[in-house]
Amino acid sequence: MSPPALGPGAVVIAYLQNPRERFWGVVRSLDATGLVMEGIELGSFDDWVRQVGEGGAGLSLSTVFFPLLRVEKLLLDAAGGPVPSMAAQVAKRVGRSLQDVLGWGGPD
């Protein structure tokens, strides 16, 4: 079985430079100009999941564009041994899949 592609619909962690940031979310598009993703700064992930689970409206995911020059690396959000992926953590803590939370079933 081949690994999932880093394309639209992939859940990733983007490591960015200038300034250094880590951003978690769903890839909307990726091409020679840059990365468009719907997500949140990684440090705010737990707060966002908690608010979604409580049905609150505070933090929300943003659709953002990062020029390719800022993208240092992309890592697929995948389970690492006994540690579940972040998308699986959303499903477990909220009781709905990430796709359901986002109201999005896959690539456009």
PDB file of N, CA and C in Angstrom:
ATOM      1  N   MET A   1       0.853  -1.179   0.000  1.00  0.00           N
ATOM      2  CA  MET A   1       0.000   0.000   0.000  1.00  0.00           C
ATOM      3  C   MET A   1       0.892   1.233   0.000  1.00  0.00           C
ATOM      4  N   SER A   2       0.627   2.177  -0.889  1.00  0.00           N
ATOM      5  CA  SER A   2       1.446   3.387  -0.957  1.00  0.00           C
ATOM      6  C   SER A   2       0.952   4.415   0.062  1.00  0.00           C
ATOM      7  N   PRO A   3       1.855   5.268   0.545  1.00  0.00           N
ATOM      8  CA  PRO A   3       1.459   6.289   1.526  1.00  0.00           C
ATOM      9  C   PRO A   3       0.525   7.318   0.898  1.00  0.00           C
ATOM     10  N   PRO A   4      -0.313   7.975   1.701  1.00  0.00           N
ATOM     11  CA  PRO A   4      -1.209   9.007   1.170  1.00  0.00           C
ATOM     12  C   PRO A   4      -0.411  10.142   0.530  1.00  0.00           C
ATOM     13  N   ALA A   5      -0.991  10.744  -0.470  1.00  0.00           N
ATOM     14  CA  ALA A   5      -0.336  11.859  -1.160  1.00  0.00           C
ATOM     15  C   ALA A   5      -0.463  13.146  -0.355  1.00  0.00           C
ATOM     16  N   LEU A   6       0.496  14.022  -0.525  1.00  0.00           N
ATOM     17  CA  LEU A   6       0.458  15.346   0.114  1.00  0.00           C
ATOM     18  C   LEU A   6      -0.288  16.309  -0.798  1.00  0.00           C
ATOM     19  N   GLY A   7      -1.518  16.012  -1.058  1.00  0.00           N
ATOM     20  CA  GLY A   7      -2.312  16.874  -1.922  1.00  0.00           C
ATOM     21  C   GLY A   7      -3.588  17.303  -1.240  1.00  0.00           C
ATOM     22  N   PRO A   8      -4.511  17.871  -1.984  1.00  0.00           N
ATOM     23  CA  PRO A   8      -5.772  18.318  -1.407  1.00  0.00           C
ATOM     24  C   PRO A   8      -6.456  17.217  -0.612  1.00  0.00           C
ATOM     25  N   GLY A   9      -6.893  17.582   0.582  1.00  0.00           N
ATOM     26  CA  GLY A   9      -7.551  16.634   1.470  1.00  0.00           C
ATOM     27  C   GLY A   9      -6.636  15.997   2.485  1.00  0.00           C
ATOM     28  N   ALA A  10      -5.315  16.108   2.292  1.00  0.00           N
ATOM     29  CA  ALA A  10      -4.372  15.527   3.243  1.00  0.00           C
ATOM     30  C   ALA A  10      -4.320  16.383   4.504  1.00  0.00           C
ATOM     31  N   VAL A  11      -4.314  15.721   5.651  1.00  0.00           N
ATOM     32  CA  VAL A  11      -4.169  16.427   6.920  1.00  0.00           C
ATOM     33  C   VAL A  11      -2.677  16.442   7.231  1.00  0.00           C
ATOM     34  N   VAL A  12      -2.127  17.643   7.450  1.00  0.00           N
ATOM     35  CA  VAL A  12      -0.680  17.791   7.582  1.00  0.00           C
ATOM     36  C   VAL A  12      -0.315  18.748   8.712  1.00  0.00           C
ATOM     37  N   ILE A  13       0.946  18.695   9.067  1.00  0.00           N
ATOM     38  CA  ILE A  13       1.570  19.713   9.896  1.00  0.00           C
ATOM     39  C   ILE A  13       2.593  20.391   8.996  1.00  0.00           C
ATOM     40  N   ALA A  14       2.433  21.699   8.825  1.00  0.00           N
ATOM     41  CA  ALA A  14       3.348  22.479   7.991  1.00  0.00           C
ATOM     42  C   ALA A  14       4.358  23.173   8.897  1.00  0.00           C
ATOM     43  N   TYR A  15       5.622  22.939   8.639  1.00  0.00           N
ATOM     44  CA  TYR A  15       6.703  23.638   9.335  1.00  0.00           C
ATOM     45  C   TYR A  15       7.102  24.802   8.449  1.00  0.00           C
ATOM     46  N   LEU A  16       6.982  26.012   8.989  1.00  0.00           N
ATOM     47  CA  LEU A  16       7.220  27.227   8.225  1.00  0.00           C
ATOM     48  C   LEU A  16       8.422  27.970   8.777  1.00  0.00           C
ATOM     49  N   GLN A  17       9.020  28.787   7.927  1.00  0.00           N
ATOM     50  CA  GLN A  17      10.165  29.603   8.348  1.00  0.00           C
ATOM     51  C   GLN A  17       9.909  31.063   8.035  1.00  0.00           C
ATOM     52  N   ASN A  18      10.627  31.930   8.709  1.00  0.00           N
ATOM     53  CA  ASN A  18      10.590  33.384   8.510  1.00  0.00           C
ATOM     54  C   ASN A  18       9.198  33.993   8.611  1.00  0.00           C
ATOM     55  N   PRO A  19       8.537  33.975   9.723  1.00  0.00           N
ATOM     56  CA  PRO A  19       8.966  33.462  11.032  1.00  0.00           C
ATOM     57  C   PRO A  19       8.674  31.969  11.166  1.00  0.00           C
ATOM     58  N   ARG A  20       9.354  31.345  12.130  1.00  0.00           N
ATOM     59  CA  ARG A  20       9.172  29.916  12.379  1.00  0.00           C
ATOM     60  C   ARG A  20       7.802  29.694  13.004  1.00  0.00           C
ATOM     61  N   GLU A  21       7.019  28.826  12.386  1.00  0.00           N
ATOM     62  CA  GLU A  21       5.686  28.479  12.866  1.00  0.00           C
ATOM     63  C   GLU A  21       5.411  27.033  12.509  1.00  0.00           C
ATOM     64  N   ARG A  22       4.447  26.455  13.209  1.00  0.00           N
ATOM     65  CA  ARG A  22       3.926  25.140  12.847  1.00  0.00           C
ATOM     66  C   ARG A  22       2.404  25.293  12.753  1.00  0.00           C
ATOM     67  N   PHE A  23       1.875  24.797  11.657  1.00  0.00           N
ATOM     68  CA  PHE A  23       0.464  24.975  11.364  1.00  0.00           C
ATOM     69  C   PHE A  23      -0.121  23.611  11.050  1.00  0.00           C
ATOM     70  N   TRP A  24      -1.259  23.268  11.668  1.00  0.00           N
ATOM     71  CA  TRP A  24      -1.926  21.990  11.447  1.00  0.00           C
ATOM     72  C   TRP A  24      -3.213  22.214  10.680  1.00  0.00           C
ATOM     73  N   GLY A  25      -3.518  21.338   9.728  1.00  0.00           N
ATOM     74  CA  GLY A  25      -4.787  21.450   9.030  1.00  0.00           C
ATOM     75  C   GLY A  25      -4.851  20.601   7.779  1.00  0.00           C
ATOM     76  N   VAL A  26      -5.826  20.934   6.951  1.00  0.00           N
ATOM     77  CA  VAL A  26      -6.123  20.194   5.731  1.00  0.00           C
ATOM     78  C   VAL A  26      -5.597  20.979   4.529  1.00  0.00           C
ATOM     79  N   VAL A  27      -4.849  20.302   3.674  1.00  0.00           N
ATOM     80  CA  VAL A  27      -4.344  20.922   2.448  1.00  0.00           C
ATOM     81  C   VAL A  27      -5.524  21.158   1.512  1.00  0.00           C
ATOM     82  N   ARG A  28      -5.660  22.380   1.039  1.00  0.00           N
ATOM     83  CA  ARG A  28      -6.675  22.705   0.037  1.00  0.00           C
ATOM     84  C   ARG A  28      -6.041  22.715  -1.355  1.00  0.00           C
ATOM     85  N   SER A  29      -4.816  23.241  -1.453  1.00  0.00           N
ATOM     86  CA  SER A  29      -4.056  23.161  -2.703  1.00  0.00           C
ATOM     87  C   SER A  29      -2.577  23.313  -2.396  1.00  0.00           C
ATOM     88  N   LEU A  30      -1.783  22.726  -3.261  1.00  0.00           N
ATOM     89  CA  LEU A  30      -0.329  22.781  -3.146  1.00  0.00           C
ATOM     90  C   LEU A  30       0.234  22.794  -4.556  1.00  0.00           C
ATOM     91  N   ASP A  31       0.946  23.878  -4.884  1.00  0.00           N
ATOM     92  CA  ASP A  31       1.550  23.972  -6.203  1.00  0.00           C
ATOM     93  C   ASP A  31       2.853  24.753  -6.105  1.00  0.00           C
ATOM     94  N   ALA A  32       3.421  25.124  -7.227  1.00  0.00           N
ATOM     95  CA  ALA A  32       4.718  25.799  -7.252  1.00  0.00           C
ATOM     96  C   ALA A  32       4.697  27.172  -6.584  1.00  0.00           C
ATOM     97  N   THR A  33       3.512  27.776  -6.432  1.00  0.00           N
ATOM     98  CA  THR A  33       3.448  29.084  -5.787  1.00  0.00           C
ATOM     99  C   THR A  33       3.355  28.984  -4.276  1.00  0.00           C
ATOM    100  N   GLY A  34       2.718  27.918  -3.795  1.00  0.00           N
ATOM    101  CA  GLY A  34       2.599  27.793  -2.353  1.00  0.00           C
ATOM    102  C   GLY A  34       1.555  26.805  -1.902  1.00  0.00           C
ATOM    103  N   LEU A  35       1.227  26.912  -0.628  1.00  0.00           N
ATOM    104  CA  LEU A  35       0.337  25.993   0.066  1.00  0.00           C
ATOM    105  C   LEU A  35      -0.881  26.758   0.567  1.00  0.00           C
ATOM    106  N   VAL A  36      -2.055  26.270   0.233  1.00  0.00           N
ATOM    107  CA  VAL A  36      -3.293  26.796   0.803  1.00  0.00           C
ATOM    108  C   VAL A  36      -3.824  25.701   1.708  1.00  0.00           C
ATOM    109  N   MET A  37      -4.061  26.066   2.971  1.00  0.00           N
ATOM    110  CA  MET A  37      -4.613  25.075   3.882  1.00  0.00           C
ATOM    111  C   MET A  37      -5.628  25.703   4.813  1.00  0.00           C
ATOM    112  N   GLU A  38      -6.512  24.869   5.304  1.00  0.00           N
ATOM    113  CA  GLU A  38      -7.485  25.284   6.307  1.00  0.00           C
ATOM    114  C   GLU A  38      -7.009  24.673   7.615  1.00  0.00           C
ATOM    115  N   GLY A  39      -6.646  25.532   8.560  1.00  0.00           N
ATOM    116  CA  GLY A  39      -6.089  24.993   9.785  1.00  0.00           C
ATOM    117  C   GLY A  39      -5.891  26.039  10.859  1.00  0.00           C
ATOM    118  N   ILE A  40      -5.009  25.681  11.784  1.00  0.00           N
ATOM    119  CA  ILE A  40      -4.775  26.508  12.960  1.00  0.00           C
ATOM    120  C   ILE A  40      -3.325  26.353  13.391  1.00  0.00           C
ATOM    121  N   GLU A  41      -2.794  27.365  14.037  1.00  0.00           N
ATOM    122  CA  GLU A  41      -1.439  27.289  14.578  1.00  0.00           C
ATOM    123  C   GLU A  41      -1.406  26.117  15.557  1.00  0.00           C
ATOM    124  N   LEU A  42      -0.369  25.313  15.475  1.00  0.00           N
ATOM    125  CA  LEU A  42      -0.305  24.072  16.237  1.00  0.00           C
ATOM    126  C   LEU A  42      -0.469  24.288  17.738  1.00  0.00           C
ATOM    127  N   GLY A  43       0.037  25.363  18.274  1.00  0.00           N
ATOM    128  CA  GLY A  43      -0.077  25.635  19.699  1.00  0.00           C
ATOM    129  C   GLY A  43      -1.502  25.880  20.161  1.00  0.00           C
ATOM    130  N   SER A  44      -2.408  26.159  19.238  1.00  0.00           N
ATOM    131  CA  SER A  44      -3.809  26.410  19.578  1.00  0.00           C
ATOM    132  C   SER A  44      -4.705  25.197  19.340  1.00  0.00           C
ATOM    133  N   PHE A  45      -4.126  24.094  18.901  1.00  0.00           N
ATOM    134  CA  PHE A  45      -4.899  22.898  18.542  1.00  0.00           C
ATOM    135  C   PHE A  45      -5.761  22.405  19.706  1.00  0.00           C
ATOM    136  N   ASP A  46      -5.186  22.206  20.887  1.00  0.00           N
ATOM    137  CA  ASP A  46      -5.951  21.678  22.020  1.00  0.00           C
ATOM    138  C   ASP A  46      -7.101  22.598  22.403  1.00  0.00           C
ATOM    139  N   ASP A  47      -6.868  23.903  22.404  1.00  0.00           N
ATOM    140  CA  ASP A  47      -7.931  24.852  22.718  1.00  0.00           C
ATOM    141  C   ASP A  47      -9.054  24.770  21.688  1.00  0.00           C
ATOM    142  N   TRP A  48      -8.696  24.647  20.414  1.00  0.00           N
ATOM    143  CA  TRP A  48      -9.689  24.546  19.352  1.00  0.00           C
ATOM    144  C   TRP A  48     -10.528  23.279  19.513  1.00  0.00           C
ATOM    145  N   VAL A  49      -9.863  22.137  19.751  1.00  0.00           N
ATOM    146  CA  VAL A  49     -10.594  20.874  19.910  1.00  0.00           C
ATOM    147  C   VAL A  49     -11.541  20.954  21.106  1.00  0.00           C
ATOM    148  N   ARG A  50     -11.068  21.523  22.200  1.00  0.00           N
ATOM    149  CA  ARG A  50     -11.918  21.658  23.387  1.00  0.00           C
ATOM    150  C   ARG A  50     -13.152  22.501  23.068  1.00  0.00           C
ATOM    151  N   GLN A  51     -12.960  23.611  22.376  1.00  0.00           N
ATOM    152  CA  GLN A  51     -14.089  24.480  22.039  1.00  0.00           C
ATOM    153  C   GLN A  51     -15.070  23.799  21.089  1.00  0.00           C
ATOM    154  N   VAL A  52     -14.550  23.063  20.110  1.00  0.00           N
ATOM    155  CA  VAL A  52     -15.429  22.337  19.183  1.00  0.00           C
ATOM    156  C   VAL A  52     -16.229  21.292  19.960  1.00  0.00           C
ATOM    157  N   GLY A  53     -15.566  20.582  20.871  1.00  0.00           N
ATOM    158  CA  GLY A  53     -16.233  19.570  21.671  1.00  0.00           C
ATOM    159  C   GLY A  53     -17.321  20.140  22.562  1.00  0.00           C
ATOM    160  N   GLU A  54     -17.124  21.359  23.030  1.00  0.00           N
ATOM    161  CA  GLU A  54     -18.107  22.019  23.896  1.00  0.00           C
ATOM    162  C   GLU A  54     -19.176  22.755  23.090  1.00  0.00           C
ATOM    163  N   GLY A  55     -19.033  22.759  21.772  1.00  0.00           N
ATOM    164  CA  GLY A  55     -19.995  23.442  20.914  1.00  0.00           C
ATOM    165  C   GLY A  55     -19.831  24.944  20.902  1.00  0.00           C
ATOM    166  N   GLY A  56     -18.714  25.421  21.434  1.00  0.00           N
ATOM    167  CA  GLY A  56     -18.476  26.862  21.507  1.00  0.00           C
ATOM    168  C   GLY A  56     -17.955  27.437  20.212  1.00  0.00           C
ATOM    169  N   ALA A  57     -18.065  28.727  20.112  1.00  0.00           N
ATOM    170  CA  ALA A  57     -17.550  29.442  18.954  1.00  0.00           C
ATOM    171  C   ALA A  57     -16.517  30.442  19.442  1.00  0.00           C
ATOM    172  N   GLY A  58     -15.290  30.075  19.368  1.00  0.00           N
ATOM    173  CA  GLY A  58     -14.213  30.971  19.776  1.00  0.00           C
ATOM    174  C   GLY A  58     -13.163  30.928  18.701  1.00  0.00           C
ATOM    175  N   LEU A  59     -12.212  30.046  18.887  1.00  0.00           N
ATOM    176  CA  LEU A  59     -11.188  29.840  17.868  1.00  0.00           C
ATOM    177  C   LEU A  59     -11.831  29.174  16.663  1.00  0.00           C
ATOM    178  N   SER A  60     -11.361  29.513  15.507  1.00  0.00           N
ATOM    179  CA  SER A  60     -11.841  28.829  14.310  1.00  0.00           C
ATOM    180  C   SER A  60     -10.663  28.576  13.392  1.00  0.00           C
ATOM    181  N   LEU A  61     -10.834  27.602  12.519  1.00  0.00           N
ATOM    182  CA  LEU A  61      -9.798  27.331  11.537  1.00  0.00           C
ATOM    183  C   LEU A  61      -9.833  28.430  10.486  1.00  0.00           C
ATOM    184  N   SER A  62      -8.666  28.764   9.986  1.00  0.00           N
ATOM    185  CA  SER A  62      -8.547  29.792   8.951  1.00  0.00           C
ATOM    186  C   SER A  62      -8.055  29.159   7.671  1.00  0.00           C
ATOM    187  N   THR A  63      -8.485  29.679   6.554  1.00  0.00           N
ATOM    188  CA  THR A  63      -7.924  29.280   5.267  1.00  0.00           C
ATOM    189  C   THR A  63      -6.811  30.265   4.967  1.00  0.00           C
ATOM    190  N   VAL A  64      -5.602  29.746   4.850  1.00  0.00           N
ATOM    191  CA  VAL A  64      -4.427  30.598   4.698  1.00  0.00           C
ATOM    192  C   VAL A  64      -3.571  30.147   3.510  1.00  0.00           C
ATOM    193  N   PHE A  65      -2.813  31.087   2.990  1.00  0.00           N
ATOM    194  CA  PHE A  65      -1.853  30.810   1.925  1.00  0.00           C
ATOM    195  C   PHE A  65      -0.458  31.046   2.461  1.00  0.00           C
ATOM    196  N   PHE A  66       0.427  30.078   2.253  1.00  0.00           N
ATOM    197  CA  PHE A  66       1.837  30.233   2.602  1.00  0.00           C
ATOM    198  C   PHE A  66       2.648  30.112   1.321  1.00  0.00           C
ATOM    199  N   PRO A  67       3.430  31.141   0.968  1.00  0.00           N
ATOM    200  CA  PRO A  67       4.304  31.020  -0.202  1.00  0.00           C
ATOM    201  C   PRO A  67       5.238  29.829  -0.012  1.00  0.00           C
ATOM    202  N   LEU A  68       5.532  29.139  -1.089  1.00  0.00           N
ATOM    203  CA  LEU A  68       6.356  27.932  -1.014  1.00  0.00           C
ATOM    204  C   LEU A  68       7.720  28.202  -0.388  1.00  0.00           C
ATOM    205  N   LEU A  69       8.246  29.420  -0.534  1.00  0.00           N
ATOM    206  CA  LEU A  69       9.529  29.754   0.081  1.00  0.00           C
ATOM    207  C   LEU A  69       9.487  29.664   1.610  1.00  0.00           C
ATOM    208  N   ARG A  70       8.304  29.817   2.206  1.00  0.00           N
ATOM    209  CA  ARG A  70       8.166  29.729   3.669  1.00  0.00           C
ATOM    210  C   ARG A  70       8.018  28.298   4.157  1.00  0.00           C
ATOM    211  N   VAL A  71       7.619  27.384   3.285  1.00  0.00           N
ATOM    212  CA  VAL A  71       7.338  26.009   3.693  1.00  0.00           C
ATOM    213  C   VAL A  71       8.651  25.237   3.783  1.00  0.00           C
ATOM    214  N   GLU A  72       9.015  24.898   5.019  1.00  0.00           N
ATOM    215  CA  GLU A  72      10.238  24.122   5.244  1.00  0.00           C
ATOM    216  C   GLU A  72       9.979  22.641   4.999  1.00  0.00           C
ATOM    217  N   LYS A  73       8.873  22.123   5.576  1.00  0.00           N
ATOM    218  CA  LYS A  73       8.497  20.737   5.331  1.00  0.00           C
ATOM    219  C   LYS A  73       7.038  20.537   5.680  1.00  0.00           C
ATOM    220  N   LEU A  74       6.461  19.481   5.093  1.00  0.00           N
ATOM    221  CA  LEU A  74       5.101  19.057   5.389  1.00  0.00           C
ATOM    222  C   LEU A  74       5.160  17.631   5.902  1.00  0.00           C
ATOM    223  N   LEU A  75       4.499  17.389   7.006  1.00  0.00           N
ATOM    224  CA  LEU A  75       4.413  16.033   7.541  1.00  0.00           C
ATOM    225  C   LEU A  75       2.961  15.605   7.535  1.00  0.00           C
ATOM    226  N   LEU A  76       2.696  14.401   7.022  1.00  0.00           N
ATOM    227  CA  LEU A  76       1.340  13.882   7.091  1.00  0.00           C
ATOM    228  C   LEU A  76       0.967  13.667   8.540  1.00  0.00           C
ATOM    229  N   ASP A  77      -0.242  13.987   8.888  1.00  0.00           N
ATOM    230  CA  ASP A  77      -0.772  13.756  10.223  1.00  0.00           C
ATOM    231  C   ASP A  77      -1.143  12.277  10.294  1.00  0.00           C
ATOM    232  N   ALA A  78      -0.209  11.474  10.756  1.00  0.00           N
ATOM    233  CA  ALA A  78      -0.408  10.024  10.814  1.00  0.00           C
ATOM    234  C   ALA A  78      -0.086   9.520  12.210  1.00  0.00           C
ATOM    235  N   ALA A  79      -0.696   8.396  12.548  1.00  0.00           N
ATOM    236  CA  ALA A  79      -0.416   7.777  13.845  1.00  0.00           C
ATOM    237  C   ALA A  79       1.044   7.358  13.892  1.00  0.00           C
ATOM    238  N   GLY A  80       1.625   7.480  15.067  1.00  0.00           N
ATOM    239  CA  GLY A  80       3.009   7.057  15.280  1.00  0.00           C
ATOM    240  C   GLY A  80       3.043   6.002  16.369  1.00  0.00           C
ATOM    241  N   GLY A  81       2.906   4.726  15.985  1.00  0.00           N
ATOM    242  CA  GLY A  81       2.835   3.671  16.991  1.00  0.00           C
ATOM    243  C   GLY A  81       1.563   3.823  17.797  1.00  0.00           C
ATOM    244  N   PRO A  82       1.692   3.902  19.126  1.00  0.00           N
ATOM    245  CA  PRO A  82       0.498   4.012  19.964  1.00  0.00           C
ATOM    246  C   PRO A  82      -0.090   5.436  20.016  1.00  0.00           C
ATOM    247  N   VAL A  83       0.616   6.401  19.452  1.00  0.00           N
ATOM    248  CA  VAL A  83       0.153   7.788  19.480  1.00  0.00           C
ATOM    249  C   VAL A  83      -0.759   8.030  18.275  1.00  0.00           C
ATOM    250  N   PRO A  84      -2.041   8.397  18.515  1.00  0.00           N
ATOM    251  CA  PRO A  84      -2.954   8.606  17.387  1.00  0.00           C
ATOM    252  C   PRO A  84      -2.639   9.901  16.635  1.00  0.00           C
ATOM    253  N   SER A  85      -3.080   9.952  15.395  1.00  0.00           N
ATOM    254  CA  SER A  85      -2.923  11.192  14.622  1.00  0.00           C
ATOM    255  C   SER A  85      -3.758  12.283  15.279  1.00  0.00           C
ATOM    256  N   MET A  86      -3.479  13.506  14.916  1.00  0.00           N
ATOM    257  CA  MET A  86      -4.239  14.629  15.473  1.00  0.00           C
ATOM    258  C   MET A  86      -5.681  14.590  14.981  1.00  0.00           C
ATOM    259  N   ALA A  87      -5.896  14.161  13.728  1.00  0.00           N
ATOM    260  CA  ALA A  87      -7.259  14.027  13.211  1.00  0.00           C
ATOM    261  C   ALA A  87      -8.024  12.971  14.006  1.00  0.00           C
ATOM    262  N   ALA A  88      -7.351  11.874  14.379  1.00  0.00           N
ATOM    263  CA  ALA A  88      -7.990  10.840  15.204  1.00  0.00           C
ATOM    264  C   ALA A  88      -8.281  11.374  16.599  1.00  0.00           C
ATOM    265  N   GLN A  89      -7.415  12.238  17.112  1.00  0.00           N
ATOM    266  CA  GLN A  89      -7.667  12.849  18.415  1.00  0.00           C
ATOM    267  C   GLN A  89      -8.909  13.734  18.360  1.00  0.00           C
ATOM    268  N   VAL A  90      -9.091  14.456  17.254  1.00  0.00           N
ATOM    269  CA  VAL A  90     -10.294  15.278  17.092  1.00  0.00           C
ATOM    270  C   VAL A  90     -11.522  14.377  17.156  1.00  0.00           C
ATOM    271  N   ALA A  91     -11.506  13.284  16.381  1.00  0.00           N
ATOM    272  CA  ALA A  91     -12.656  12.376  16.336  1.00  0.00           C
ATOM    273  C   ALA A  91     -12.952  11.794  17.712  1.00  0.00           C
ATOM    274  N   LYS A  92     -11.927  11.411  18.434  1.00  0.00           N
ATOM    275  CA  LYS A  92     -12.123  10.805  19.755  1.00  0.00           C
ATOM    276  C   LYS A  92     -12.669  11.820  20.758  1.00  0.00           C
ATOM    277  N   ARG A  93     -12.111  13.010  20.753  1.00  0.00           N
ATOM    278  CA  ARG A  93     -12.484  14.012  21.759  1.00  0.00           C
ATOM    279  C   ARG A  93     -13.798  14.723  21.443  1.00  0.00           C
ATOM    280  N   VAL A  94     -14.133  14.839  20.154  1.00  0.00           N
ATOM    281  CA  VAL A  94     -15.328  15.576  19.749  1.00  0.00           C
ATOM    282  C   VAL A  94     -16.497  14.634  19.444  1.00  0.00           C
ATOM    283  N   GLY A  95     -16.169  13.396  19.054  1.00  0.00           N
ATOM    284  CA  GLY A  95     -17.221  12.439  18.715  1.00  0.00           C
ATOM    285  C   GLY A  95     -17.681  12.522  17.272  1.00  0.00           C
ATOM    286  N   ARG A  96     -16.952  13.284  16.450  1.00  0.00           N
ATOM    287  CA  ARG A  96     -17.231  13.415  15.017  1.00  0.00           C
ATOM    288  C   ARG A  96     -15.912  13.419  14.274  1.00  0.00           C
ATOM    289  N   SER A  97     -15.927  12.956  13.038  1.00  0.00           N
ATOM    290  CA  SER A  97     -14.708  12.953  12.235  1.00  0.00           C
ATOM    291  C   SER A  97     -14.292  14.379  11.911  1.00  0.00           C
ATOM    292  N   LEU A  98     -13.031  14.552  11.575  1.00  0.00           N
ATOM    293  CA  LEU A  98     -12.534  15.872  11.179  1.00  0.00           C
ATOM    294  C   LEU A  98     -13.304  16.380   9.964  1.00  0.00           C
ATOM    295  N   GLN A  99     -13.571  15.510   8.990  1.00  0.00           N
ATOM    296  CA  GLN A  99     -14.313  15.909   7.802  1.00  0.00           C
ATOM    297  C   GLN A  99     -15.700  16.422   8.179  1.00  0.00           C
ATOM    298  N   ASP A 100     -16.338  15.760   9.152  1.00  0.00           N
ATOM    299  CA  ASP A 100     -17.653  16.191   9.605  1.00  0.00           C
ATOM    300  C   ASP A 100     -17.562  17.543  10.327  1.00  0.00           C
ATOM    301  N   VAL A 101     -16.551  17.693  11.161  1.00  0.00           N
ATOM    302  CA  VAL A 101     -16.359  18.967  11.876  1.00  0.00           C
ATOM    303  C   VAL A 101     -16.176  20.109  10.877  1.00  0.00           C
ATOM    304  N   LEU A 102     -15.417  19.854   9.822  1.00  0.00           N
ATOM    305  CA  LEU A 102     -15.151  20.881   8.816  1.00  0.00           C
ATOM    306  C   LEU A 102     -16.250  21.010   7.790  1.00  0.00           C
ATOM    307  N   GLY A 103     -17.163  20.028   7.751  1.00  0.00           N
ATOM    308  CA  GLY A 103     -18.220  20.063   6.756  1.00  0.00           C
ATOM    309  C   GLY A 103     -17.676  19.867   5.361  1.00  0.00           C
ATOM    310  N   TRP A 104     -16.646  19.017   5.277  1.00  0.00           N
ATOM    311  CA  TRP A 104     -15.952  18.825   3.994  1.00  0.00           C
ATOM    312  C   TRP A 104     -15.590  17.368   3.847  1.00  0.00           C
ATOM    313  N   GLY A 105     -15.975  16.749   2.754  1.00  0.00           N
ATOM    314  CA  GLY A 105     -15.739  15.323   2.568  1.00  0.00           C
ATOM    315  C   GLY A 105     -14.493  14.973   1.798  1.00  0.00           C
ATOM    316  N   GLY A 106     -13.827  15.922   1.183  1.00  0.00           N
ATOM    317  CA  GLY A 106     -12.640  15.594   0.406  1.00  0.00           C
ATOM    318  C   GLY A 106     -12.298  16.707  -0.563  1.00  0.00           C
ATOM    319  N   PRO A 107     -11.380  16.432  -1.505  1.00  0.00           N
ATOM    320  CA  PRO A 107     -10.956  17.449  -2.458  1.00  0.00           C
ATOM    321  C   PRO A 107     -12.120  17.940  -3.298  1.00  0.00           C
ATOM    322  N   ASP A 108     -12.089  19.217  -3.645  1.00  0.00           N
ATOM    323  CA  ASP A 108     -13.142  19.799  -4.503  1.00  0.00           C
ATOM    324  C   ASP A 108     -13.020  19.292  -5.912  1.00  0.00           C
TER     325      ASP A 108
END
